[in-house]
CSV table of C-alpha atoms and ligand atoms in Angstrom, one decimal:
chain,number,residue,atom,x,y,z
A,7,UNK,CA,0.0,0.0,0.0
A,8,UNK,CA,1.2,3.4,-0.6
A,9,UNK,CA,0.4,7.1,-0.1
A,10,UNK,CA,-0.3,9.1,-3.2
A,11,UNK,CA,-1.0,12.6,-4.2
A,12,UNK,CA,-3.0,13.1,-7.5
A,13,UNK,CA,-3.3,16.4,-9.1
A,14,UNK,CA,-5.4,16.8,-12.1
A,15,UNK,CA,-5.0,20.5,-14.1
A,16,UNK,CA,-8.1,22.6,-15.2
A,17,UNK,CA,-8.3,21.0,-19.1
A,18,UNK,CA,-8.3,17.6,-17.1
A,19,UNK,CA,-11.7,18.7,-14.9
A,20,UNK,CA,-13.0,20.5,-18.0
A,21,UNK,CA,-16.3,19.6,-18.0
A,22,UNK,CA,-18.3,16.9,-16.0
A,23,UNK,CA,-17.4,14.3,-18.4
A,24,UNK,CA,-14.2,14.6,-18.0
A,25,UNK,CA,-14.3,15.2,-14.0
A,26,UNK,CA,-16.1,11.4,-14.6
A,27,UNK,CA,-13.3,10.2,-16.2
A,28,UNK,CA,-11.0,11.8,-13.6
A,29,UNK,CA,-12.7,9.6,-10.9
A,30,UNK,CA,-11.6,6.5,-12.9
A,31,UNK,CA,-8.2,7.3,-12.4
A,32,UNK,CA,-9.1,8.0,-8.8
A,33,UNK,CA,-10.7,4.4,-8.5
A,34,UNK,CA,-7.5,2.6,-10.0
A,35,UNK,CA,-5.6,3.5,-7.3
A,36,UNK,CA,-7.6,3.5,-5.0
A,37,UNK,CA,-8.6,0.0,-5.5
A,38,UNK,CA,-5.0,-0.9,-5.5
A,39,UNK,CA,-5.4,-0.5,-1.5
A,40,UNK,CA,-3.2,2.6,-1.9
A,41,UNK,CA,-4.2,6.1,0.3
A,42,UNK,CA,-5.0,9.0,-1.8
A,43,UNK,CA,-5.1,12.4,-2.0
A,44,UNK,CA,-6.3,14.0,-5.2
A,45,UNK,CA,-5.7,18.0,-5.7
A,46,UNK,CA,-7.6,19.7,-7.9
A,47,UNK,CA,-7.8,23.4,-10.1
A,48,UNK,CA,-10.6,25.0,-11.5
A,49,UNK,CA,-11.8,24.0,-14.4
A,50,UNK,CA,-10.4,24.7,-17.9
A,51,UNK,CA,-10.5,29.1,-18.0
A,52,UNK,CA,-12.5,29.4,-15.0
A,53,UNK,CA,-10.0,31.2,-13.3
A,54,UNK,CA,-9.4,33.3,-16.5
A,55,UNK,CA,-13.0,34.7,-16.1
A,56,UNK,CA,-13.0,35.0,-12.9
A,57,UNK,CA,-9.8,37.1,-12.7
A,58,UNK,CA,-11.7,39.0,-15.8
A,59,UNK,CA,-14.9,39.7,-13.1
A,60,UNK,CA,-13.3,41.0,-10.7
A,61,UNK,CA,-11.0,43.1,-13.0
A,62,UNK,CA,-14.5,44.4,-14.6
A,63,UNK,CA,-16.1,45.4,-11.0
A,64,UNK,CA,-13.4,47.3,-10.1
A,65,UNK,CA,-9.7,47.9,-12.0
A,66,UNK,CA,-8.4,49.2,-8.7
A,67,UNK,CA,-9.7,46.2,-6.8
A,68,UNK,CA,-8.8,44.9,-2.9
A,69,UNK,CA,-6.4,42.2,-3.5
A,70,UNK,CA,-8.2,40.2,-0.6
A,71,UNK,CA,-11.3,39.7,-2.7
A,72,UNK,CA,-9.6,39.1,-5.6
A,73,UNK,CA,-9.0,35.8,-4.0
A,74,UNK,CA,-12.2,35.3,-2.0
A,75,UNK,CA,-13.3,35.5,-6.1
A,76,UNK,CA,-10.9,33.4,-7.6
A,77,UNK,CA,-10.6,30.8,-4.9
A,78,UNK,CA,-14.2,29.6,-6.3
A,79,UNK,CA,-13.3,28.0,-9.2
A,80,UNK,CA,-11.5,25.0,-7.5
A,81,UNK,CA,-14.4,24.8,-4.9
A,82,UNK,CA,-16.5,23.6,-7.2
A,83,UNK,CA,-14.8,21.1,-9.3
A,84,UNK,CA,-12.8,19.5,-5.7
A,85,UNK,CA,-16.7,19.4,-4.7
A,86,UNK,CA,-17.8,18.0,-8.4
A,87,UNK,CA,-15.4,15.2,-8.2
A,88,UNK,CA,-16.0,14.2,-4.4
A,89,UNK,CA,-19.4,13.6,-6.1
A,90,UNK,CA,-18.3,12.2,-9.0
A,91,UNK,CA,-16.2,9.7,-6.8
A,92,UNK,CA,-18.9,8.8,-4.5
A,93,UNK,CA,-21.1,8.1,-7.5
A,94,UNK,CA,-19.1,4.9,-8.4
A,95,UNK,CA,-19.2,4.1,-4.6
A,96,UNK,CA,-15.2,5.3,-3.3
A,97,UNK,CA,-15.9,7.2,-0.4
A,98,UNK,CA,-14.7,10.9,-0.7
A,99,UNK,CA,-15.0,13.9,0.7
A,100,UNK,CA,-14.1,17.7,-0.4
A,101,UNK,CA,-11.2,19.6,1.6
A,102,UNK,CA,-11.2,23.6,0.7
A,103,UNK,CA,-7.6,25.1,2.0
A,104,UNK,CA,-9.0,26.8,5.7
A,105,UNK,CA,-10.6,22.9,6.4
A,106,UNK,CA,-7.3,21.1,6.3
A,107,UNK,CA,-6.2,24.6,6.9
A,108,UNK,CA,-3.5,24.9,4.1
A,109,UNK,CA,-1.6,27.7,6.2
A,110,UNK,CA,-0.1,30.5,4.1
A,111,UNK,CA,1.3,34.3,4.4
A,112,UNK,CA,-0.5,37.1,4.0
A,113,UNK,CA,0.2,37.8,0.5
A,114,UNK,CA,-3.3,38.1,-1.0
A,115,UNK,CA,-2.4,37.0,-5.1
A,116,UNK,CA,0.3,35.2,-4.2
A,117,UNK,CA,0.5,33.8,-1.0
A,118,UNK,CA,3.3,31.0,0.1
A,119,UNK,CA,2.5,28.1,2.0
A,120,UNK,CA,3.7,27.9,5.5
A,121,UNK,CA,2.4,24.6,6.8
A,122,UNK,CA,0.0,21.9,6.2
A,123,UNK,CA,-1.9,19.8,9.1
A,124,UNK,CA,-1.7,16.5,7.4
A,125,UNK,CA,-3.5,15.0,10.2
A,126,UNK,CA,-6.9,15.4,8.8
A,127,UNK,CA,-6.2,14.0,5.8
A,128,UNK,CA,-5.0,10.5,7.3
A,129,UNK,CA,-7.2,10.4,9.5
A,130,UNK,CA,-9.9,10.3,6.7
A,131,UNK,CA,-7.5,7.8,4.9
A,132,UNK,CA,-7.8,5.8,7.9
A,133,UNK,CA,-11.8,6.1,7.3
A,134,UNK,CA,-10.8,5.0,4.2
A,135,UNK,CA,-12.1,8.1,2.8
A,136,UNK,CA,-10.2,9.8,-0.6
A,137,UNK,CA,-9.6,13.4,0.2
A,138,UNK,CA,-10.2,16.0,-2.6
A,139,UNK,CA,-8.4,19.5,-2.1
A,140,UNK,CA,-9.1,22.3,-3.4
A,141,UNK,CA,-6.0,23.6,-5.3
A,142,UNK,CA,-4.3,27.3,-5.7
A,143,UNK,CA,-6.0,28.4,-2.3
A,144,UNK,CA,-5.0,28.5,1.3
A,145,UNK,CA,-5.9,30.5,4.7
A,146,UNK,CA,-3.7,33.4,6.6
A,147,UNK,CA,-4.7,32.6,10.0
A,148,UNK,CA,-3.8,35.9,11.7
A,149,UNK,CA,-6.5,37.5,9.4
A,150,UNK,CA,-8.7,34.7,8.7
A,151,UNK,CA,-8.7,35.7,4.9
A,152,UNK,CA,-8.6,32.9,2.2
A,153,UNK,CA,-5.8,33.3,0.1
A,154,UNK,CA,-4.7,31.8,-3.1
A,155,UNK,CA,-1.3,31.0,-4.5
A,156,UNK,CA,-0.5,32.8,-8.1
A,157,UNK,CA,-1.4,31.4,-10.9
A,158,UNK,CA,-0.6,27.7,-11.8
A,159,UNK,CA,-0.9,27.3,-7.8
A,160,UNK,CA,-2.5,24.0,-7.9
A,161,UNK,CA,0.9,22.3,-8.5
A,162,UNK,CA,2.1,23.9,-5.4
A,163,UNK,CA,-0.7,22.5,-3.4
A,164,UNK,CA,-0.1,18.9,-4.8
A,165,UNK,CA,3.6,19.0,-4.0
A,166,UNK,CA,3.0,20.8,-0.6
A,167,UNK,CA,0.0,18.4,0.5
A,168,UNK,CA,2.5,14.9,-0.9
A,169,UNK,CA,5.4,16.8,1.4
A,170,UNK,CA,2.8,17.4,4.5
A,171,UNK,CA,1.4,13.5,4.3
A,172,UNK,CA,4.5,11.8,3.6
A,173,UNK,CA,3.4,10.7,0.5
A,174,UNK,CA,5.7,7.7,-1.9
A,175,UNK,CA,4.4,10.0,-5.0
A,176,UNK,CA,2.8,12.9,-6.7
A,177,UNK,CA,1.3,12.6,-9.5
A,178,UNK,CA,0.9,15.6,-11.7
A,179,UNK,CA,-2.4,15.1,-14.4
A,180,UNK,CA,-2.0,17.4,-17.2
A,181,UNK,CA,-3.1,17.5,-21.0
A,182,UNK,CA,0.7,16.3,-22.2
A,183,UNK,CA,2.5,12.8,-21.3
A,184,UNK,CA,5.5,14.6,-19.7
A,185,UNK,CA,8.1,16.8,-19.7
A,186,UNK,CA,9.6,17.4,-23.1
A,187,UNK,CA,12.8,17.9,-24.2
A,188,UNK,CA,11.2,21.5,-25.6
A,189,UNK,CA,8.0,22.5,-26.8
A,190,UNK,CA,7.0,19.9,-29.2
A,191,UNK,CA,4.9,22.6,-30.9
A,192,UNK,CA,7.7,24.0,-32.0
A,193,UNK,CA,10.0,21.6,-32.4
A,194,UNK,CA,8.0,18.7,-33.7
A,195,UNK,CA,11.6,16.3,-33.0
A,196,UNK,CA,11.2,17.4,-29.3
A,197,UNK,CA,11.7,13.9,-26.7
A,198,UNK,CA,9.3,13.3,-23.9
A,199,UNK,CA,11.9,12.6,-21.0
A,200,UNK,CA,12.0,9.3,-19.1
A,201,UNK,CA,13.2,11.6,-15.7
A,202,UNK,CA,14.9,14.7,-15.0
A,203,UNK,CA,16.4,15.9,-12.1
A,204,UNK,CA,14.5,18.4,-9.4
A,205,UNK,CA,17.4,21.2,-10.5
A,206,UNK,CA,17.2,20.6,-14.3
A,207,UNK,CA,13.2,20.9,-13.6
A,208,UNK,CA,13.4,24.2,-11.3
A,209,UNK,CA,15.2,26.0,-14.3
A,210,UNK,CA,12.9,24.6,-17.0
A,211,UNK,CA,10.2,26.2,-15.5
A,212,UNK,CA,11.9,29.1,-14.2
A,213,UNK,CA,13.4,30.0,-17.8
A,214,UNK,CA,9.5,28.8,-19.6
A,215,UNK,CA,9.0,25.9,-19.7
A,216,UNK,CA,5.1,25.8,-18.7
A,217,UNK,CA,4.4,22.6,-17.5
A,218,UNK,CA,4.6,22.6,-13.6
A,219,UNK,CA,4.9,26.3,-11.6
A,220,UNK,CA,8.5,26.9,-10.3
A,221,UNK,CA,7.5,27.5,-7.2
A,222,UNK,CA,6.0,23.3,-7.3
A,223,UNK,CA,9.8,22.9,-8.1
A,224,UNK,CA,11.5,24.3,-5.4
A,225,UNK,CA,8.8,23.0,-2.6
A,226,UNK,CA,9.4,19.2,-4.4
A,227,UNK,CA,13.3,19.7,-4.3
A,228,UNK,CA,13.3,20.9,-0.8
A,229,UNK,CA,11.2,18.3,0.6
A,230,UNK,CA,12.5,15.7,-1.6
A,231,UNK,CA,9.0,14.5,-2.9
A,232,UNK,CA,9.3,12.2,-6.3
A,233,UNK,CA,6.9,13.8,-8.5
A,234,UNK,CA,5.4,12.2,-11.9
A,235,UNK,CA,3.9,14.4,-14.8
A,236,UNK,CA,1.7,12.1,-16.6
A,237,UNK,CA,-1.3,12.7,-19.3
A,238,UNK,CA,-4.8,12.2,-17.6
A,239,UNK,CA,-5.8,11.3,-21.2
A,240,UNK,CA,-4.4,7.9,-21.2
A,241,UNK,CA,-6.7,5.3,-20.4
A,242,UNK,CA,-7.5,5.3,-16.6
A,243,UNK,CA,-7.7,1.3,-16.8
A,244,UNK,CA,-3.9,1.8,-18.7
A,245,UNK,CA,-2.0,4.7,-18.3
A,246,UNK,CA,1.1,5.1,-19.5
A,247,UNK,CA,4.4,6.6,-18.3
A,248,UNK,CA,5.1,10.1,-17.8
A,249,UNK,CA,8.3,12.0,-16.8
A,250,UNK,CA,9.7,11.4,-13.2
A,251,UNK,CA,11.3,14.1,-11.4
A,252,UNK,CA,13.6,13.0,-9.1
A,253,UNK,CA,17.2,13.1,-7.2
A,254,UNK,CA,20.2,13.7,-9.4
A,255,UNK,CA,21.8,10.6,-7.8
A,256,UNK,CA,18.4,8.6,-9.6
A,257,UNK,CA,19.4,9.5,-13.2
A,258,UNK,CA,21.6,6.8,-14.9
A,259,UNK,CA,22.3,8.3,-18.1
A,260,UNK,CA,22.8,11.8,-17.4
A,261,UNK,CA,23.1,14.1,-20.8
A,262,UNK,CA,25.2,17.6,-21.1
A,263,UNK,CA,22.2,19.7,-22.3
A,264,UNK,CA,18.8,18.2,-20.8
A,265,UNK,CA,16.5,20.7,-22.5
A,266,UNK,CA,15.5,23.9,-24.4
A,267,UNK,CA,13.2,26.4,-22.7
A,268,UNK,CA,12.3,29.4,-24.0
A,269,UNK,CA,10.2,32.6,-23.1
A,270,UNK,CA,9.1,35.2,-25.1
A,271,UNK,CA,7.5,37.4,-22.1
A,272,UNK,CA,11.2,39.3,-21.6
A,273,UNK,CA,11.3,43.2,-22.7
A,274,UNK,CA,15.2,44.5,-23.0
A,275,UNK,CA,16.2,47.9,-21.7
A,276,UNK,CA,19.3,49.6,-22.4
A,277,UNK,CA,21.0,53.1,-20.8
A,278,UNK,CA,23.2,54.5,-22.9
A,279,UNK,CA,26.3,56.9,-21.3
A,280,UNK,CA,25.9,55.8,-17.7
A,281,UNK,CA,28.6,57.1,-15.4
A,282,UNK,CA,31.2,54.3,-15.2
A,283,UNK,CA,31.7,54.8,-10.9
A,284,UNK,CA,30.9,53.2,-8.0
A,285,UNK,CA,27.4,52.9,-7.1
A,286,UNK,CA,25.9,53.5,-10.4
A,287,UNK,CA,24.6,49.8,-10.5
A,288,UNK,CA,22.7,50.5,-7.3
A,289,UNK,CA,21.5,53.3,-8.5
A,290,UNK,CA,19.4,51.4,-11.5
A,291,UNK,CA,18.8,48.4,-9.6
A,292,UNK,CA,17.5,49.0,-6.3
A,293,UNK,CA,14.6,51.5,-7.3
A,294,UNK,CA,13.2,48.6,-9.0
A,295,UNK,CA,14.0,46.2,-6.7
A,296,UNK,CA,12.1,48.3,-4.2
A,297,UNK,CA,9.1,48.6,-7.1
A,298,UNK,CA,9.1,44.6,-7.3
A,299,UNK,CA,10.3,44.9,-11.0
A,300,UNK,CA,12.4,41.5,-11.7
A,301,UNK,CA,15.4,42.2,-13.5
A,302,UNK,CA,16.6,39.4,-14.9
A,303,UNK,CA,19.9,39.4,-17.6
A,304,UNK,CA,22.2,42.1,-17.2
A,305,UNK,CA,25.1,43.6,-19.5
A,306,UNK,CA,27.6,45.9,-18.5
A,307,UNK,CA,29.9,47.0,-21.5
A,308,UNK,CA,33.1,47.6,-20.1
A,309,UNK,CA,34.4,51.6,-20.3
A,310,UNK,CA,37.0,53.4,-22.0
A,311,UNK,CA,36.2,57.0,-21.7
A,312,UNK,CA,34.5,56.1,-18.0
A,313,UNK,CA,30.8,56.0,-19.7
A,314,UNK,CA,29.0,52.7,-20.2
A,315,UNK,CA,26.0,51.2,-21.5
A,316,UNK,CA,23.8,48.9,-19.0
A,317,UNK,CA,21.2,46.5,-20.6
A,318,UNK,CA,18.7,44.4,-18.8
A,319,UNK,CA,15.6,42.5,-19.3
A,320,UNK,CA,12.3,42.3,-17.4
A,321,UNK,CA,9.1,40.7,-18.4
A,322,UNK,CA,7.1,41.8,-20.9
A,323,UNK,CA,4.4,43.0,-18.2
A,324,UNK,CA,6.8,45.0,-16.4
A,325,UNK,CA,8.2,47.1,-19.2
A,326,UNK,CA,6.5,49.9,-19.0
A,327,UNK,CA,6.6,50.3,-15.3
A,328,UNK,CA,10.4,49.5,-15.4
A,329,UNK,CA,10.7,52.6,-17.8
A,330,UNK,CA,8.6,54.8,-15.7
A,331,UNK,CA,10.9,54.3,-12.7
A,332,UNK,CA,13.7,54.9,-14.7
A,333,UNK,CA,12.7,58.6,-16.0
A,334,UNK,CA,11.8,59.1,-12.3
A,335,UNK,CA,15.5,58.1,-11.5
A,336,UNK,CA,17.4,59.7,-14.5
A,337,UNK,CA,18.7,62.8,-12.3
A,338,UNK,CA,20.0,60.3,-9.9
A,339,UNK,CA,21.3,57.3,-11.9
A,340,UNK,CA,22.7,60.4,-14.6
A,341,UNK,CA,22.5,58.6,-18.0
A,342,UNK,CA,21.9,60.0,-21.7
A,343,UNK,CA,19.1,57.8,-23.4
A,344,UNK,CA,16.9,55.1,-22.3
A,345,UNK,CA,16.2,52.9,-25.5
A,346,UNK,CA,13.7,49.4,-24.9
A,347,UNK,CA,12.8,46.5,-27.3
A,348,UNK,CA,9.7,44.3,-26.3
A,349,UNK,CA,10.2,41.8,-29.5
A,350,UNK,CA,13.2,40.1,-27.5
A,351,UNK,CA,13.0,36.4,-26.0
A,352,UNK,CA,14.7,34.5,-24.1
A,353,UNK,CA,16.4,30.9,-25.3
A,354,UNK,CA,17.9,28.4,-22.7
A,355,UNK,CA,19.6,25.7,-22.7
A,356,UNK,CA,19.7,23.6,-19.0
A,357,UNK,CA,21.4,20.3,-18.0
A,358,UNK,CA,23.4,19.4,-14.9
A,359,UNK,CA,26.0,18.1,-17.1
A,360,UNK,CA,27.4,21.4,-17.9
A,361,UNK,CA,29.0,21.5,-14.1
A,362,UNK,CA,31.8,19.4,-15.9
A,363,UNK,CA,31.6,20.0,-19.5
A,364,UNK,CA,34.0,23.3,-20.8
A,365,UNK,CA,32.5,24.9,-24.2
A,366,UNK,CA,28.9,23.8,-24.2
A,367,UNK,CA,27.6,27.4,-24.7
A,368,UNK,CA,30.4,28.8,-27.0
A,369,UNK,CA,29.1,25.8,-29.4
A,370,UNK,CA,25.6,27.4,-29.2
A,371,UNK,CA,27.0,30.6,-30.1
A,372,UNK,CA,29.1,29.5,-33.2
A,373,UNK,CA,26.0,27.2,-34.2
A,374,UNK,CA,23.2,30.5,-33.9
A,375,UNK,CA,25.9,32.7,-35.8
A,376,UNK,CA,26.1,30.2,-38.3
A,377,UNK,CA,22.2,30.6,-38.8
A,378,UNK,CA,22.3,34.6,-38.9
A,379,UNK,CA,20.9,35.1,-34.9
A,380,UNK,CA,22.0,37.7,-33.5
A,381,UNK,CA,22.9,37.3,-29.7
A,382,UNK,CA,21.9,40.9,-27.7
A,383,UNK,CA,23.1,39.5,-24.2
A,384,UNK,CA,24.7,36.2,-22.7
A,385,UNK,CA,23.8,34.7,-19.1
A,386,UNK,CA,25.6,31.3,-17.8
A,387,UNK,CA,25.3,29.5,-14.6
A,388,UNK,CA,26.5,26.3,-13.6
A,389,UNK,CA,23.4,24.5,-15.4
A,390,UNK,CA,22.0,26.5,-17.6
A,391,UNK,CA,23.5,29.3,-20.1
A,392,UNK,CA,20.8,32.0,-21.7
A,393,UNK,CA,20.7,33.9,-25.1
A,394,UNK,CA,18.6,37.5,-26.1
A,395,UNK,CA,17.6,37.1,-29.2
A,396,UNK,CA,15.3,38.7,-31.6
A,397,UNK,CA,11.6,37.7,-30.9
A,398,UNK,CA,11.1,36.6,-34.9
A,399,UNK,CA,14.3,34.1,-34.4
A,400,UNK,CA,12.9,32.3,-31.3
A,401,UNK,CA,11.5,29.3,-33.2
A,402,UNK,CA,15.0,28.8,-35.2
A,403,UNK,CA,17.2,29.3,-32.1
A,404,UNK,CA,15.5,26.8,-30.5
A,405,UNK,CA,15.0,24.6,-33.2
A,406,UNK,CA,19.4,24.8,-33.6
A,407,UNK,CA,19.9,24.1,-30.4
A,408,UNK,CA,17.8,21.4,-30.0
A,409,UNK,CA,19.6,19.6,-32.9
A,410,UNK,CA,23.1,20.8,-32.0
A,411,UNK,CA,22.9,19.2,-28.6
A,412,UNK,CA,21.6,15.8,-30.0
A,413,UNK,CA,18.0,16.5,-28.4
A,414,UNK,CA,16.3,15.2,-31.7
A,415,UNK,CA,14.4,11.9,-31.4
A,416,UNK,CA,15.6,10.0,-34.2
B,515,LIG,N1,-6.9,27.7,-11.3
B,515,LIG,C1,-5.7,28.3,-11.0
B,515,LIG,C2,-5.1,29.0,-12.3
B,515,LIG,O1,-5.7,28.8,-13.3
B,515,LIG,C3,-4.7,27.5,-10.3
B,515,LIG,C4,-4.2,26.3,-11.1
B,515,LIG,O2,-4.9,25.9,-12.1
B,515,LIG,O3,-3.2,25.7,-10.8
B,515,LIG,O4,-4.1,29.6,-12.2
B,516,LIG,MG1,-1.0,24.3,-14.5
């Protein structure tokens, strides 16, 4: 017998059918014997209207009903399938975050999770009772205010709720069959990966990769929780495999380059004769820092005359604010011209076998100069190296270095 957490994604509790079907994965595992735990979001663009309503009664809304509003969408469908489960006679109840409670801080939008009592939940297993959890949502007790966890939150739940019960495994339901080598709607050749490590995963997602949120990552690698993404649109009498993310030490064939990820949400921002002098770098930084702007790449060309230029990126969404903050500044930072580009992205490459590999990234460069891309700025890091590239070149660049690494299924 074993402990499991599933998770099934909103296109997975689209409709009642499919919530139907969802319960038939439920009952193979549970009739295994094993103790479940089944997390669940809103179903398919709920949240999306939701988010919309709330928007619509008031632009300048308070952040604490925004998620008394958008919390409802996983209500209903961890409510739906409790029904839906008791219908072909497993025993289930619904859990909403406050009931477990799901503890969190106090940041209404995107709150984190501080602790989980998994003692209600076993005890229910105990009654031989399937718990379904509401996704994305939690409590802050000092207030008493239900709070929800940013968007893609449900993942976070699972992982969180597998690390609170002790759980052997969480399964992650979703419309693909893993975790891809890239995005196989772009590159067509793209491998669906038999496991990848928590640290490969955690800058997949970070750099765009969409399947799981980061912040699922980083909870699963702290607490050390083997997590499967899997398809929910296998046959719940025979599923098939999905990608295992797992320890480092678990992966016998470990490659240089794991994967390509790729974002096109980044906006690049460039001062021109900036003061070359201590304190200049502060000077840009921390007033967006203290704004909450996240600056991601950064470029310093080195001086001759004591002027530089500095480029950045941010996201897409924070462009505009970013450059606001920077007019505001211009008398204290002291540059000439602020010049921005929005049709940028981001192209990645990420595998832990980079950590003793020289010249992975310089063969990217000769391989996307050979194809006419133009590199705007460079990042490495021990796993992961990252090109700015024009936005109409994404496609290509990622297409190259999917090839040049040997990523292509044959
Ligand atoms: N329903 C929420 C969202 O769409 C949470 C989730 O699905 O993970 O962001
Ligand atoms: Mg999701």
């Amino acid at each position: 017998m074993a402990r499991l957490v599933m998770k099934f994604g909103g296109t997975s509790v689209a409709n009642v059918e499919r919530i139907r079907n969802v319960a038939l994965h439920v009952k193979r595992e549970a009739d295994e014997g094993h103790q479940v735990a089944v997390v669940v979001s809103a179903m398919a663009g709920k949240t999306n209207e939701l988010v919309a309503w709330c928007k619509e009664a008031s632009e300048l809304h308070d952040q604490r009903e925004y998620d008394a509003i958008v919390a409802s969408g996983e209500q209903v469908t961890a409510g739906l399938l409790a029904v839906a489960l008791q219908k072909i006679g497993i025993p289930a109840r619904s859990w909403l975050g406050w009931q477990i409670p799901i503890l969190t801080s106090g940041a209404h939008g995107s709150a984190r999770i501080q602790s989980i009592d998994g003692a209600p939940l076993v005890r229910g297993f105990e009654r031989g009772e399937v718990a379904v959890i509401a996704g994305f949502q939690g409590i802050h007790q000092p207030t008493g205010r239900i709070t929800t966890l940013g968007r893609g939150g449900s993942d976070t739940s699972a992982v969180a709720v597998a690390a609170a019960i002790h759980a052997d495994r969480c399964d992650i339901y979703t419309d693909v069959d893993g975790v891809y080598t890239t995005d196989p709607r772009v590159v067509p050749k793209a491998r669906r990966m038999e496991r990848i490590s928590f640290e490969e995963m955690l800058e997949m997602a970070s750099l765009g990769a969409k399947v799981l949120q980061v912040r699922s990552v980083e909870v699963a690698m702290v607490h050390k929780v083997r997590t499967f993404v899997r398809s929910s649109f296998d046959d719940p009498a025979r599923p098939n495999s999905g990608t295992l993310i797992c320890n480092e030490e678990d992966i016998v064939e470990a490659q240089i380059v794991t994967g390509i990820a790729f974002s096109r949400d980044e906006a690049q921002i460039t001062l021109r004769g900036v003061a070359d002098k201590p304190g200049v770098a502060a000077a840009v930084f921390v007033p967006l820092a203290e704004a909450g702007v996240n600056v991601d790449m950064i470029v310093q060309v080195a001086s001759s005359d004591s002027m530089t230029d500095m480029t950045f990126t941010v996201p897409a969404a924070e462009f505009e604010h970013a450059r606001a903050i920077l007019e505001k500044s211009k008398p204290s930072i002291g540059y000439a011209s602020l010049a921005g580009a929005k049709d940028v992205a981001k192209v990645s490459a990420i595998g832990i076998g980079m950590r003793s590999h020289a010249g992975v990234a310089a063969r990217a460069f000769k391989a996307l100069a050979d194809k006419g891309v133009n590199i705007r700025a460079i990042t490495t890091s021990e796993i992961k190296f990252s090109v700015l590239i024009d936005e109409a070149y994404t496609e290509l660049a990622v297409r190259t270095l999917h090839s040049l690494y040997g990523l292509d299924a044959a």
